[in-house]
Short mmCIF file of C-alpha atoms in Angstrom, two decimals:
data_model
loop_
_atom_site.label_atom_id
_atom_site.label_comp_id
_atom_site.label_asym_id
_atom_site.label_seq_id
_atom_site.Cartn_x
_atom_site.Cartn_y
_atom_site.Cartn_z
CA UNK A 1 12.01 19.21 -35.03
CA UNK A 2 10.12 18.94 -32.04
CA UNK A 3 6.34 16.97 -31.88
CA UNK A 4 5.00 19.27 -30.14
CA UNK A 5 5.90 22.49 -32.89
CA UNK A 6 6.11 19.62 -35.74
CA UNK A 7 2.60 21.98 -37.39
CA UNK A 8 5.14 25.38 -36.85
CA UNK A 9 8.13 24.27 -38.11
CA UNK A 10 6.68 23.12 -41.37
CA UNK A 11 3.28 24.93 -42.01
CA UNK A 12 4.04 24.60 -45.45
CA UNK A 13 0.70 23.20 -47.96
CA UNK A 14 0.78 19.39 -48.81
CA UNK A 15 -0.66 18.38 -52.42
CA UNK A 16 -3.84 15.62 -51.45
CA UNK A 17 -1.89 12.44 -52.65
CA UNK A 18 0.59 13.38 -50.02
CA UNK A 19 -1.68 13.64 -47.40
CA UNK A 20 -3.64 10.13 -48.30
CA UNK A 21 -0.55 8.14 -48.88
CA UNK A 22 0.92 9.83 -45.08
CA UNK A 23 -2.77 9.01 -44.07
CA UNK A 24 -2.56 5.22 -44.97
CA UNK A 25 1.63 4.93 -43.83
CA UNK A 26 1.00 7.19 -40.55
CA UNK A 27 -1.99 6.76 -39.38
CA UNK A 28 -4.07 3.47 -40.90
CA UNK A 29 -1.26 1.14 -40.62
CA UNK A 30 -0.30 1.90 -37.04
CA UNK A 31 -3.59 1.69 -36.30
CA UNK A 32 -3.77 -1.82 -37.37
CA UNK A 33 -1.66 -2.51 -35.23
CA UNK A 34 -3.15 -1.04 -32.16
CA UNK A 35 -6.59 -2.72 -32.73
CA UNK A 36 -4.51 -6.12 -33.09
CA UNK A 37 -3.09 -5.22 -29.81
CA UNK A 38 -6.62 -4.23 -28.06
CA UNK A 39 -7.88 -7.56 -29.32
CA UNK A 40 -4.74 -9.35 -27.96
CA UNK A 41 -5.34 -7.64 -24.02
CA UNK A 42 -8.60 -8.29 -24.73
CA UNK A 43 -8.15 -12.72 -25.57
CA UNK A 44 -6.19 -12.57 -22.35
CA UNK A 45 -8.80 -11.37 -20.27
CA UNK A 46 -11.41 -13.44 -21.29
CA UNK A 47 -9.81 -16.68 -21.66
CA UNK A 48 -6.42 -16.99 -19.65
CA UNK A 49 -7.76 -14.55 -17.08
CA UNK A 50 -11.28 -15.92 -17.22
CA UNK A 51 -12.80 -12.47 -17.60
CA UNK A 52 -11.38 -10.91 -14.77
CA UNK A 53 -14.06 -11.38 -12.80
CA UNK A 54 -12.50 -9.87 -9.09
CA UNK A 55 -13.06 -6.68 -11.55
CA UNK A 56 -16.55 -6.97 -10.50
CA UNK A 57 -16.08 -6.14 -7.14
CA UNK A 58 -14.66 -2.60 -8.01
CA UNK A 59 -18.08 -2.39 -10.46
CA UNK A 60 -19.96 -3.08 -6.90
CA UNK A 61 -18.49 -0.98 -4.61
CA UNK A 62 -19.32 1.87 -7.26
CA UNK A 63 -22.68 1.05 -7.20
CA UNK A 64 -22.79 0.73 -3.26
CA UNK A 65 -21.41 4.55 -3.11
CA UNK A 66 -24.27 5.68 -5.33
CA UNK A 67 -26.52 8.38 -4.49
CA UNK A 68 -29.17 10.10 -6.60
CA UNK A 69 -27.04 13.65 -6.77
CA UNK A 70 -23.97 11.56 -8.01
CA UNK A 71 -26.41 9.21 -10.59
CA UNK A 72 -27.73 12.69 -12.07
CA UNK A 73 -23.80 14.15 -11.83
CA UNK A 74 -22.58 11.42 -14.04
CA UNK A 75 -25.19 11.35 -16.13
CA UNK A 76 -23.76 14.63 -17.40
CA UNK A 77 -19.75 13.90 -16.75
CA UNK A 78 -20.97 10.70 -19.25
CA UNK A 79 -22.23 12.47 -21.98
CA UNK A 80 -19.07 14.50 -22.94
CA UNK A 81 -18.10 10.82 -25.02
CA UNK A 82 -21.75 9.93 -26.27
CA UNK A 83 -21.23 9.54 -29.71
CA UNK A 84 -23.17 12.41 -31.17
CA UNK A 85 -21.40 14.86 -28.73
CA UNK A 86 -17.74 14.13 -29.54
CA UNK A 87 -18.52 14.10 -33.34
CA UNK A 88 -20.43 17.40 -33.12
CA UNK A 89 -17.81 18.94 -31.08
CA UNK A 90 -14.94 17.73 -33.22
CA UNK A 91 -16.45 18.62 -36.22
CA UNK A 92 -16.94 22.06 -34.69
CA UNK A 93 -13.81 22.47 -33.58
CA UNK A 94 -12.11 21.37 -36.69
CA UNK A 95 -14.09 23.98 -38.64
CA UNK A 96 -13.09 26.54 -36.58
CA UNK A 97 -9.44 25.75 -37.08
CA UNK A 98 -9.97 25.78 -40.95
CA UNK A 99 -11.40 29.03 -40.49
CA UNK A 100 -8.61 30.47 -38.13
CA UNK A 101 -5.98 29.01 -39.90
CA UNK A 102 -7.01 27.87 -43.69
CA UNK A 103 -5.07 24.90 -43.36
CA UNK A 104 -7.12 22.32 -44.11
CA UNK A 105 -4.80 19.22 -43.43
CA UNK A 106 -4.24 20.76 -39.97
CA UNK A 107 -7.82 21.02 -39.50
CA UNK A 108 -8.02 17.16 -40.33
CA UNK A 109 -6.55 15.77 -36.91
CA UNK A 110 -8.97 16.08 -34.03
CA UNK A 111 -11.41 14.29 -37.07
CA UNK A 112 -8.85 11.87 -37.63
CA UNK A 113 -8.17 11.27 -33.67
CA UNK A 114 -11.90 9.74 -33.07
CA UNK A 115 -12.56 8.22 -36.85
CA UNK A 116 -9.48 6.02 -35.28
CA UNK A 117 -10.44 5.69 -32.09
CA UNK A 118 -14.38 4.14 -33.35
CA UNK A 119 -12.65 2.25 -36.04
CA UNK A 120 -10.60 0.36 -33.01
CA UNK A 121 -13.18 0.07 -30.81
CA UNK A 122 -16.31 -0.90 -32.59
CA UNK A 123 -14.25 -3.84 -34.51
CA UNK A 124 -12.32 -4.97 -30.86
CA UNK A 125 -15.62 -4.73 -29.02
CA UNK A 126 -17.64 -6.89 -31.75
CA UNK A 127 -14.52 -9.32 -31.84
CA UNK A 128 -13.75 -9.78 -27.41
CA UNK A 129 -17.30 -9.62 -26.63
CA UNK A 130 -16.70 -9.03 -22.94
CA UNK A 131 -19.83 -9.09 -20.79
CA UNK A 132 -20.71 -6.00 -18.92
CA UNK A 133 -20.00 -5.97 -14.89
CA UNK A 134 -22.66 -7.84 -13.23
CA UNK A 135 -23.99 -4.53 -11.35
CA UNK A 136 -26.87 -2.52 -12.18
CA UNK A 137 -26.24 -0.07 -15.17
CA UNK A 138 -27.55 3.21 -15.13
CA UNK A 139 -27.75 3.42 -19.08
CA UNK A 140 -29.04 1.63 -21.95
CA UNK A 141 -26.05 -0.04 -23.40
CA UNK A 142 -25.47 -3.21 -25.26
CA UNK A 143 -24.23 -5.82 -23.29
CA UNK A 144 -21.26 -7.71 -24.25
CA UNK A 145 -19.12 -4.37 -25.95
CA UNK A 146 -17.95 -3.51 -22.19
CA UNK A 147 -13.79 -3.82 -23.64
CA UNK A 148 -12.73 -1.30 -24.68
CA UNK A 149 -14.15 1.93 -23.56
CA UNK A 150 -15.93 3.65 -26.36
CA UNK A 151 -16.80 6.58 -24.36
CA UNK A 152 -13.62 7.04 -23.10
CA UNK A 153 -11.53 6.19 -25.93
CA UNK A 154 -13.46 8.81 -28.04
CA UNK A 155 -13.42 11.55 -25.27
CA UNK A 156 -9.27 10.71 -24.77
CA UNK A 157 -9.51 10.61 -28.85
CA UNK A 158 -10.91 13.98 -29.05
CA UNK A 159 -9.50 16.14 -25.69
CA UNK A 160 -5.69 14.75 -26.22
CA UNK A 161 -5.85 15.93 -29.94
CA UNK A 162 -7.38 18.93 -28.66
CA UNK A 163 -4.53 19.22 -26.28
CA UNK A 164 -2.00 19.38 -28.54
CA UNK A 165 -3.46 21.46 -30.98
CA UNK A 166 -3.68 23.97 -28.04
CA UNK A 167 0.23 24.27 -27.47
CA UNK A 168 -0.12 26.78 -30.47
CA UNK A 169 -2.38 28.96 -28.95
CA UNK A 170 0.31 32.33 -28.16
CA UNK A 171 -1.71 33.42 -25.53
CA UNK A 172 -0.02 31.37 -22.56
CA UNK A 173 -2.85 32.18 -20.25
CA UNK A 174 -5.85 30.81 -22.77
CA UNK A 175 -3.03 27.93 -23.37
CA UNK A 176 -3.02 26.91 -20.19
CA UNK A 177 -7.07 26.72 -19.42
CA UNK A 178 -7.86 24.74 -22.34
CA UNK A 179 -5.21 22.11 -22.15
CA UNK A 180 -6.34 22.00 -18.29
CA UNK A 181 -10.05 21.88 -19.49
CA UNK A 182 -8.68 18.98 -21.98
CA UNK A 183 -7.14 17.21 -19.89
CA UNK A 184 -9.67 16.72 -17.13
CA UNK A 185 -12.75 16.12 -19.59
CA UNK A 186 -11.46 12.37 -20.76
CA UNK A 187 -11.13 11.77 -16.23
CA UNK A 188 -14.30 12.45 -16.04
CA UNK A 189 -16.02 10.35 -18.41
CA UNK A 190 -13.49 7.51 -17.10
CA UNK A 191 -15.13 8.45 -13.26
CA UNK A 192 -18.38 8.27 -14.77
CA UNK A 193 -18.74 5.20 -16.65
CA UNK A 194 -16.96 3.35 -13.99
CA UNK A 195 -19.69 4.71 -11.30
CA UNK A 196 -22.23 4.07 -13.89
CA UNK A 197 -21.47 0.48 -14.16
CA UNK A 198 -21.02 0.45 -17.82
CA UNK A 199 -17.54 -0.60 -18.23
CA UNK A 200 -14.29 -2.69 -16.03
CA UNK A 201 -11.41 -1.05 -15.34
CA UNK A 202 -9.31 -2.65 -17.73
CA UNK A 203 -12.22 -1.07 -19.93
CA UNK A 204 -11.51 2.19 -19.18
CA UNK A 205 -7.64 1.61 -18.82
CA UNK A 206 -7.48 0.39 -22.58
CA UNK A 207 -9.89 2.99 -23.68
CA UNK A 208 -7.33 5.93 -22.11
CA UNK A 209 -5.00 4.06 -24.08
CA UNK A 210 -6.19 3.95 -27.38
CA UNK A 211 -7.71 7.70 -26.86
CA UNK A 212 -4.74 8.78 -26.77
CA UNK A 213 -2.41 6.50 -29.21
CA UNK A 214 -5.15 7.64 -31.93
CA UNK A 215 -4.49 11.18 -30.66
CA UNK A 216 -1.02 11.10 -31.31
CA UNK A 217 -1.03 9.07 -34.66
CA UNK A 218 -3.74 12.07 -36.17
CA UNK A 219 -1.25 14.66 -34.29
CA UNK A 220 1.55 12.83 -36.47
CA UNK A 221 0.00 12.03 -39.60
CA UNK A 222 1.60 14.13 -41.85
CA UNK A 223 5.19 14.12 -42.29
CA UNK A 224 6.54 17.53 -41.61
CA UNK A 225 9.99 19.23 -43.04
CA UNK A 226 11.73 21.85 -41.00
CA UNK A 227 13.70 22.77 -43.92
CA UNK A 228 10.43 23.63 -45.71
CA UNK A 229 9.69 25.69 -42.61
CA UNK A 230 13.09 27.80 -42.35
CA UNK A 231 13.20 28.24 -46.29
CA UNK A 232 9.83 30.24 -45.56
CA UNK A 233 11.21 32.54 -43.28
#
């Protein structure tokens, strides 16, 4: 069984205690162990690396490259992982796959992608505390949750799950346009909180990272069975 066709080989219907005990051994478990290795790249930044500060000078030569077309540019590039937006639009999305498809535990990953994703991030940002890069910001944001990413982890969260849900789509032409659109949506928030001087790089690095580990654990989550699959047929 392949990972990518994992949902086609075995679309048969899982009873609810077999998704929440897959839930808690696929996805919640690994996932404790991905925050406990955030938190550990995050110790070594701020105490054996001192907080990387030579980061600061990529933060600054952002800012000296800024011009008001870019600042209003990136505004908008940012907002694709503001909070509200990613939930609304995976929420959406995930609706429209119950709809399409009536499987409701399918429906459950891009959700399960960015509940992840915020799960890691708000607990490994409270618990590193790394300060913000000593450059103007051009938004209102707290400022010692700069590690990890939250904007990009939940845009990497939400496009990567998004990514693989569209290798189903038959039409190879649609297929292709929204795994392109997918992919470069995450690269853009990454450009723009970068220029913005909201994050590091190691930021946005481990944000990417835990985007799209989350992605793959929701993409994952439920044990499939070929067998099941080919017994159908």
């Amino acid at each position: 069984m392949s990972f990518l066709t994992r949902w086609d080989d075995d679309p048969s219907r899982p009873g609810v205690r077999e998704v929440l005990r897959d839930l808690a051994v696929r996805a919640v478990l690994p996932g404790v162990l991905v925050f406990a290795v955030v938190c550990a790249i995050g110790w070594v930044i701020m105490e054996p690396l001192r907080g990387l500060e030579s980061e600061n000078d990529v933060s600054r030569w952002f800012q000296d490259r800024r011009t008001p077309t870019g600042e209003t540019i990136t505004k908008f590039m940012s907002m694709i992982g503001n909070t509200e937006y990613v939930i609304a639009v995976g929420v959406l999305v995930a609706l429209v796959v119950l709809w399409r498809t009536r499987a409701w535990w399918f429906a459950l990953v891009p959700i399960l992608a960015i509940s992840l994703q915020a799960t890691i991030f708000v607990i490994a940002a409270y618990v590193v505390g790394r300060p913000r890069p000593t450059v103007e910001r051009l938004d209102p944001t707290p400022p010692t949750s700069s590690y990890p990413s939250g904007h990009v982890g939940a845009s990497t969260a939400l496009y990567v799950s998004f990514v693989l849900m569209a290798t189903r789509l038959p039409n190879p032409v649609v297929r292709r346009v929204v795994i392109t659109l997918c992919v470069v949506a995450p690269l853009l928030v990454t450009f723009a909180r970068l220029y913005r001087g909201a994050h590091h790089v190691t930021d946005v690095l481990v944000g990417l990272a835990n985007g799209i580990v989350c992605a793959l654990l929701a993409w994952g989550y439920l044990r499939r069975d070929p067998a099941k699959g080919q017994s159908r047929a």
